[in-house]
Amino acid sequence: MCVRRFGPTLAALVAPVLLLSLAACTEDPIAPEPVTPSSPAESASPSTEASKDPLAVETPQEFLRRWVEALNRMTATGETSAFLELGHGCRSCARSADLMGGIYRRGGWVRTDGWTLVKVIKVDQTRGPAVRIEFLISSASSTFKKSRRAETQTLEGGRVRYELTLRSLAAGWRATGLSQVAQ
């Protein structure tokens, strides 16, 4: 497997905006899975929910869906705090957030429908507290300005394969790395 780390260039801005090159398979997007208790006895009250182990409540795949949603919100608004909270210690996530936040601080903007999670390809949980999730996204086309005075640019959408590394912490899962995977 060939893995490419994000660099500090504009291409690393965030994947839904600029890393749109590789074509892949044609599976339908993954629909979010509703979380429903199987019996009334399993229904969580606020006090019960607070005492549950966060890692038992959220699977790595559910975290990935939440992470993609936060990335899409960050891309649409320039607000980086929720995305950064999910990737505490993730340098590639922090670089993407810095670049995205910088666009909005300089008066720029991004117009896109963002990422759609197409398929979770593999979940590797054999590395102790670290989990690696390989997944395929479909990135919508994007129009953006790097600053108020910059020219408007357009990028085509595409499908890209990534690997997100997670670590289990007391507060739940956190992203620790993001890499593009060659197809």
PDB file of C-alpha atoms in Angstrom:
ATOM      1  CA  MET A   1       0.000   0.000   0.000  1.00  0.00           C
ATOM      2  CA  CYS A   2       1.442   3.381  -0.948  1.00  0.00           C
ATOM      3  CA  VAL A   3       0.561   6.137   1.507  1.00  0.00           C
ATOM      4  CA  ARG A   4       1.146   9.844   0.947  1.00  0.00           C
ATOM      5  CA  ARG A   5       1.251  12.187   3.955  1.00  0.00           C
ATOM      6  CA  PHE A   6      -0.289  15.637   3.671  1.00  0.00           C
ATOM      7  CA  GLY A   7       2.206  18.444   3.218  1.00  0.00           C
ATOM      8  CA  PRO A   8       1.836  22.091   4.220  1.00  0.00           C
ATOM      9  CA  THR A   9       0.890  23.224   0.718  1.00  0.00           C
ATOM     10  CA  LEU A  10      -2.434  24.569  -0.430  1.00  0.00           C
ATOM     11  CA  ALA A  11      -3.112  21.092  -1.807  1.00  0.00           C
ATOM     12  CA  ALA A  12      -3.324  19.958   1.815  1.00  0.00           C
ATOM     13  CA  LEU A  13      -5.962  22.599   2.540  1.00  0.00           C
ATOM     14  CA  VAL A  14      -8.508  19.919   3.172  1.00  0.00           C
ATOM     15  CA  ALA A  15      -9.279  16.960   1.067  1.00  0.00           C
ATOM     16  CA  PRO A  16     -12.849  17.926   0.174  1.00  0.00           C
ATOM     17  CA  VAL A  17     -11.504  21.039  -1.460  1.00  0.00           C
ATOM     18  CA  LEU A  18      -8.298  20.072  -3.183  1.00  0.00           C
ATOM     19  CA  LEU A  19      -7.354  16.401  -3.006  1.00  0.00           C
ATOM     20  CA  LEU A  20      -9.665  15.220  -5.753  1.00  0.00           C
ATOM     21  CA  SER A  21      -7.736  13.107  -8.191  1.00  0.00           C
ATOM     22  CA  LEU A  22      -8.238   9.378  -7.987  1.00  0.00           C
ATOM     23  CA  ALA A  23     -11.154   7.481  -9.529  1.00  0.00           C
ATOM     24  CA  ALA A  24     -12.478   4.353  -7.855  1.00  0.00           C
ATOM     25  CA  CYS A  25     -15.371   1.921  -7.604  1.00  0.00           C
ATOM     26  CA  THR A  26     -19.045   2.803  -7.856  1.00  0.00           C
ATOM     27  CA  GLU A  27     -20.602   1.656  -4.601  1.00  0.00           C
ATOM     28  CA  ASP A  28     -23.541   3.640  -3.254  1.00  0.00           C
ATOM     29  CA  PRO A  29     -22.825   6.037  -0.374  1.00  0.00           C
ATOM     30  CA  ILE A  30     -23.083   4.630   3.125  1.00  0.00           C
ATOM     31  CA  ALA A  31     -26.269   5.646   4.888  1.00  0.00           C
ATOM     32  CA  PRO A  32     -25.798   6.643   8.529  1.00  0.00           C
ATOM     33  CA  GLU A  33     -26.765   3.814  10.837  1.00  0.00           C
ATOM     34  CA  PRO A  34     -29.320   4.844  13.455  1.00  0.00           C
ATOM     35  CA  VAL A  35     -28.426   3.893  16.994  1.00  0.00           C
ATOM     36  CA  THR A  36     -31.457   2.299  18.613  1.00  0.00           C
ATOM     37  CA  PRO A  37     -31.528   0.234  21.769  1.00  0.00           C
ATOM     38  CA  SER A  38     -32.870  -3.284  21.267  1.00  0.00           C
ATOM     39  CA  SER A  39     -35.005  -3.239  24.396  1.00  0.00           C
ATOM     40  CA  PRO A  40     -36.493  -0.660  26.770  1.00  0.00           C
ATOM     41  CA  ALA A  41     -34.078  -1.827  29.473  1.00  0.00           C
ATOM     42  CA  GLU A  42     -31.179  -0.725  27.265  1.00  0.00           C
ATOM     43  CA  SER A  43     -32.528   2.803  26.816  1.00  0.00           C
ATOM     44  CA  ALA A  44     -30.011   5.212  28.247  1.00  0.00           C
ATOM     45  CA  SER A  45     -30.960   7.818  30.777  1.00  0.00           C
ATOM     46  CA  PRO A  46     -28.695  10.880  31.030  1.00  0.00           C
ATOM     47  CA  SER A  47     -26.997   9.500  34.159  1.00  0.00           C
ATOM     48  CA  THR A  48     -26.496   6.064  32.584  1.00  0.00           C
ATOM     49  CA  GLU A  49     -25.177   7.564  29.344  1.00  0.00           C
ATOM     50  CA  ALA A  50     -22.584   9.654  31.180  1.00  0.00           C
ATOM     51  CA  SER A  51     -21.201   6.592  32.959  1.00  0.00           C
ATOM     52  CA  LYS A  52     -20.765   4.492  29.781  1.00  0.00           C
ATOM     53  CA  ASP A  53     -17.355   3.933  28.242  1.00  0.00           C
ATOM     54  CA  PRO A  54     -17.179   6.323  25.233  1.00  0.00           C
ATOM     55  CA  LEU A  55     -15.401   3.673  23.149  1.00  0.00           C
ATOM     56  CA  ALA A  56     -18.205   1.190  23.803  1.00  0.00           C
ATOM     57  CA  VAL A  57     -20.771   3.768  22.691  1.00  0.00           C
ATOM     58  CA  GLU A  58     -19.102   4.805  19.409  1.00  0.00           C
ATOM     59  CA  THR A  59     -17.449   2.471  16.908  1.00  0.00           C
ATOM     60  CA  PRO A  60     -14.488   3.622  14.799  1.00  0.00           C
ATOM     61  CA  GLN A  61     -16.825   3.714  11.775  1.00  0.00           C
ATOM     62  CA  GLU A  62     -19.278   5.973  13.634  1.00  0.00           C
ATOM     63  CA  PHE A  63     -16.393   8.233  14.638  1.00  0.00           C
ATOM     64  CA  LEU A  64     -15.323   8.393  10.974  1.00  0.00           C
ATOM     65  CA  ARG A  65     -18.820   9.540   9.964  1.00  0.00           C
ATOM     66  CA  ARG A  66     -18.757  12.217  12.690  1.00  0.00           C
ATOM     67  CA  TRP A  67     -15.262  13.301  11.624  1.00  0.00           C
ATOM     68  CA  VAL A  68     -16.379  13.681   7.971  1.00  0.00           C
ATOM     69  CA  GLU A  69     -19.383  15.766   9.115  1.00  0.00           C
ATOM     70  CA  ALA A  70     -17.078  18.037  11.151  1.00  0.00           C
ATOM     71  CA  LEU A  71     -14.715  18.394   8.182  1.00  0.00           C
ATOM     72  CA  ASN A  72     -17.636  19.353   5.925  1.00  0.00           C
ATOM     73  CA  ARG A  73     -18.875  21.943   8.471  1.00  0.00           C
ATOM     74  CA  MET A  74     -15.363  23.384   8.768  1.00  0.00           C
ATOM     75  CA  THR A  75     -15.087  23.642   4.986  1.00  0.00           C
ATOM     76  CA  ALA A  76     -18.449  25.409   4.714  1.00  0.00           C
ATOM     77  CA  THR A  77     -17.938  27.853   7.597  1.00  0.00           C
ATOM     78  CA  GLY A  78     -14.233  28.210   8.356  1.00  0.00           C
ATOM     79  CA  GLU A  79     -14.978  27.324  11.997  1.00  0.00           C
ATOM     80  CA  THR A  80     -12.239  24.869  12.946  1.00  0.00           C
ATOM     81  CA  SER A  81     -12.712  24.151  16.669  1.00  0.00           C
ATOM     82  CA  ALA A  82     -15.089  21.154  16.380  1.00  0.00           C
ATOM     83  CA  PHE A  83     -12.878  19.539  13.725  1.00  0.00           C
ATOM     84  CA  LEU A  84      -9.714  20.141  15.759  1.00  0.00           C
ATOM     85  CA  GLU A  85     -11.337  18.666  18.860  1.00  0.00           C
ATOM     86  CA  LEU A  86     -11.769  15.363  17.001  1.00  0.00           C
ATOM     87  CA  GLY A  87      -8.152  15.363  15.876  1.00  0.00           C
ATOM     88  CA  HIS A  88      -6.225  16.449  18.950  1.00  0.00           C
ATOM     89  CA  GLY A  89      -2.611  15.612  18.118  1.00  0.00           C
ATOM     90  CA  CYS A  90      -3.297  14.999  14.403  1.00  0.00           C
ATOM     91  CA  ARG A  91      -0.752  17.174  12.552  1.00  0.00           C
ATOM     92  CA  SER A  92      -2.333  16.718   9.125  1.00  0.00           C
ATOM     93  CA  CYS A  93      -5.739  17.620  10.605  1.00  0.00           C
ATOM     94  CA  ALA A  94      -4.254  20.721  12.283  1.00  0.00           C
ATOM     95  CA  ARG A  95      -2.555  21.837   9.041  1.00  0.00           C
ATOM     96  CA  SER A  96      -5.824  21.424   7.140  1.00  0.00           C
ATOM     97  CA  ALA A  97      -7.702  23.408   9.796  1.00  0.00           C
ATOM     98  CA  ASP A  98      -5.055  26.157   9.799  1.00  0.00           C
ATOM     99  CA  LEU A  99      -5.235  26.494   6.030  1.00  0.00           C
ATOM    100  CA  MET A 100      -9.051  26.401   5.938  1.00  0.00           C
ATOM    101  CA  GLY A 101      -9.372  28.867   8.821  1.00  0.00           C
ATOM    102  CA  GLY A 102      -6.849  31.134   7.086  1.00  0.00           C
ATOM    103  CA  ILE A 103      -8.933  31.277   3.924  1.00  0.00           C
ATOM    104  CA  TYR A 104     -11.951  32.523   5.872  1.00  0.00           C
ATOM    105  CA  ARG A 105      -9.865  34.931   8.039  1.00  0.00           C
ATOM    106  CA  ARG A 106      -8.511  36.533   4.852  1.00  0.00           C
ATOM    107  CA  GLY A 107     -12.052  37.022   3.534  1.00  0.00           C
ATOM    108  CA  GLY A 108     -12.047  33.987   1.263  1.00  0.00           C
ATOM    109  CA  TRP A 109     -14.661  31.267   1.051  1.00  0.00           C
ATOM    110  CA  VAL A 110     -15.352  27.721  -0.136  1.00  0.00           C
ATOM    111  CA  ARG A 111     -18.523  26.517  -1.869  1.00  0.00           C
ATOM    112  CA  THR A 112     -18.872  22.740  -2.025  1.00  0.00           C
ATOM    113  CA  ASP A 113     -21.120  19.913  -0.947  1.00  0.00           C
ATOM    114  CA  GLY A 114     -18.017  18.407   0.664  1.00  0.00           C
ATOM    115  CA  TRP A 115     -17.302  14.761   1.244  1.00  0.00           C
ATOM    116  CA  THR A 116     -19.635  11.796   1.046  1.00  0.00           C
ATOM    117  CA  LEU A 117     -18.368   8.621   2.666  1.00  0.00           C
ATOM    118  CA  VAL A 118     -18.725   5.963  -0.030  1.00  0.00           C
ATOM    119  CA  LYS A 119     -17.238   2.910   1.617  1.00  0.00           C
ATOM    120  CA  VAL A 120     -15.249   1.792   4.628  1.00  0.00           C
ATOM    121  CA  ILE A 121     -12.714  -0.520   3.004  1.00  0.00           C
ATOM    122  CA  LYS A 122     -10.854  -1.883   6.002  1.00  0.00           C
ATOM    123  CA  VAL A 123     -10.662  -1.405   9.770  1.00  0.00           C
ATOM    124  CA  ASP A 124      -7.384  -2.565  11.337  1.00  0.00           C
ATOM    125  CA  GLN A 125      -7.648  -2.842  15.126  1.00  0.00           C
ATOM    126  CA  THR A 126      -4.516  -4.946  15.655  1.00  0.00           C
ATOM    127  CA  ARG A 127      -2.253  -2.131  16.899  1.00  0.00           C
ATOM    128  CA  GLY A 128      -3.238  -1.778  20.564  1.00  0.00           C
ATOM    129  CA  PRO A 129      -5.114   1.457  21.186  1.00  0.00           C
ATOM    130  CA  ALA A 130      -4.550   2.607  17.583  1.00  0.00           C
ATOM    131  CA  VAL A 131      -7.085   1.824  14.859  1.00  0.00           C
ATOM    132  CA  ARG A 132      -6.575   2.429  11.143  1.00  0.00           C
ATOM    133  CA  ILE A 133      -9.608   2.934   8.925  1.00  0.00           C
ATOM    134  CA  GLU A 134      -9.161   2.838   5.170  1.00  0.00           C
ATOM    135  CA  PHE A 135     -12.085   4.469   3.385  1.00  0.00           C
ATOM    136  CA  LEU A 136     -13.263   5.871   0.076  1.00  0.00           C
ATOM    137  CA  ILE A 137     -14.859   9.287  -0.259  1.00  0.00           C
ATOM    138  CA  SER A 138     -16.591  11.096  -3.059  1.00  0.00           C
ATOM    139  CA  SER A 139     -15.647  14.756  -3.003  1.00  0.00           C
ATOM    140  CA  ALA A 140     -17.992  17.248  -4.629  1.00  0.00           C
ATOM    141  CA  SER A 141     -16.644  19.875  -7.000  1.00  0.00           C
ATOM    142  CA  SER A 142     -15.526  23.054  -5.236  1.00  0.00           C
ATOM    143  CA  THR A 143     -15.409  26.753  -5.980  1.00  0.00           C
ATOM    144  CA  PHE A 144     -13.242  28.852  -3.667  1.00  0.00           C
ATOM    145  CA  LYS A 145     -11.290  32.060  -3.130  1.00  0.00           C
ATOM    146  CA  LYS A 146      -8.111  31.925  -1.025  1.00  0.00           C
ATOM    147  CA  SER A 147      -8.704  35.519   0.122  1.00  0.00           C
ATOM    148  CA  ARG A 148     -11.059  38.438  -0.472  1.00  0.00           C
ATOM    149  CA  ARG A 149      -8.928  39.679  -3.387  1.00  0.00           C
ATOM    150  CA  ALA A 150      -7.958  36.304  -4.852  1.00  0.00           C
ATOM    151  CA  GLU A 151      -9.405  34.989  -8.065  1.00  0.00           C
ATOM    152  CA  THR A 152     -12.216  32.457  -7.856  1.00  0.00           C
ATOM    153  CA  GLN A 153     -10.993  28.940  -8.575  1.00  0.00           C
ATOM    154  CA  THR A 154     -12.930  25.776  -9.369  1.00  0.00           C
ATOM    155  CA  LEU A 155     -11.888  22.197  -8.771  1.00  0.00           C
ATOM    156  CA  GLU A 156     -13.577  19.087 -10.085  1.00  0.00           C
ATOM    157  CA  GLY A 157     -14.819  16.506  -7.654  1.00  0.00           C
ATOM    158  CA  GLY A 158     -13.654  12.937  -7.522  1.00  0.00           C
ATOM    159  CA  ARG A 159     -13.189   9.813  -5.472  1.00  0.00           C
ATOM    160  CA  VAL A 160     -10.218   9.466  -3.173  1.00  0.00           C
ATOM    161  CA  ARG A 161      -9.035   6.739  -0.825  1.00  0.00           C
ATOM    162  CA  TYR A 162      -7.715   7.656   2.629  1.00  0.00           C
ATOM    163  CA  GLU A 163      -6.492   6.109   5.832  1.00  0.00           C
ATOM    164  CA  LEU A 164      -7.462   7.750   9.124  1.00  0.00           C
ATOM    165  CA  THR A 165      -5.586   6.630  12.217  1.00  0.00           C
ATOM    166  CA  LEU A 166      -7.494   6.789  15.500  1.00  0.00           C
ATOM    167  CA  ARG A 167      -6.420   6.419  19.098  1.00  0.00           C
ATOM    168  CA  SER A 168      -8.679   5.456  21.963  1.00  0.00           C
ATOM    169  CA  LEU A 169      -8.611   7.966  24.812  1.00  0.00           C
ATOM    170  CA  ALA A 170     -10.701   8.227  27.970  1.00  0.00           C
ATOM    171  CA  ALA A 171     -12.905  10.793  26.198  1.00  0.00           C
ATOM    172  CA  GLY A 172     -13.427   8.536  23.164  1.00  0.00           C
ATOM    173  CA  TRP A 173     -11.784   8.231  19.757  1.00  0.00           C
ATOM    174  CA  ARG A 174      -9.440  10.912  18.410  1.00  0.00           C
ATOM    175  CA  ALA A 175      -7.891  11.157  14.953  1.00  0.00           C
ATOM    176  CA  THR A 176      -4.086  11.070  15.048  1.00  0.00           C
ATOM    177  CA  GLY A 177      -3.252  10.965  11.347  1.00  0.00           C
ATOM    178  CA  LEU A 178      -4.707  11.209   7.860  1.00  0.00           C
ATOM    179  CA  SER A 179      -3.041   9.875   4.715  1.00  0.00           C
ATOM    180  CA  GLN A 180      -4.107   9.562   1.101  1.00  0.00           C
ATOM    181  CA  VAL A 181      -3.754   5.970  -0.128  1.00  0.00           C
ATOM    182  CA  ALA A 182      -2.745   5.247  -3.713  1.00  0.00           C
ATOM    183  CA  GLN A 183      -5.327   3.186  -5.547  1.00  0.00           C
TER     184      GLN A 183
END
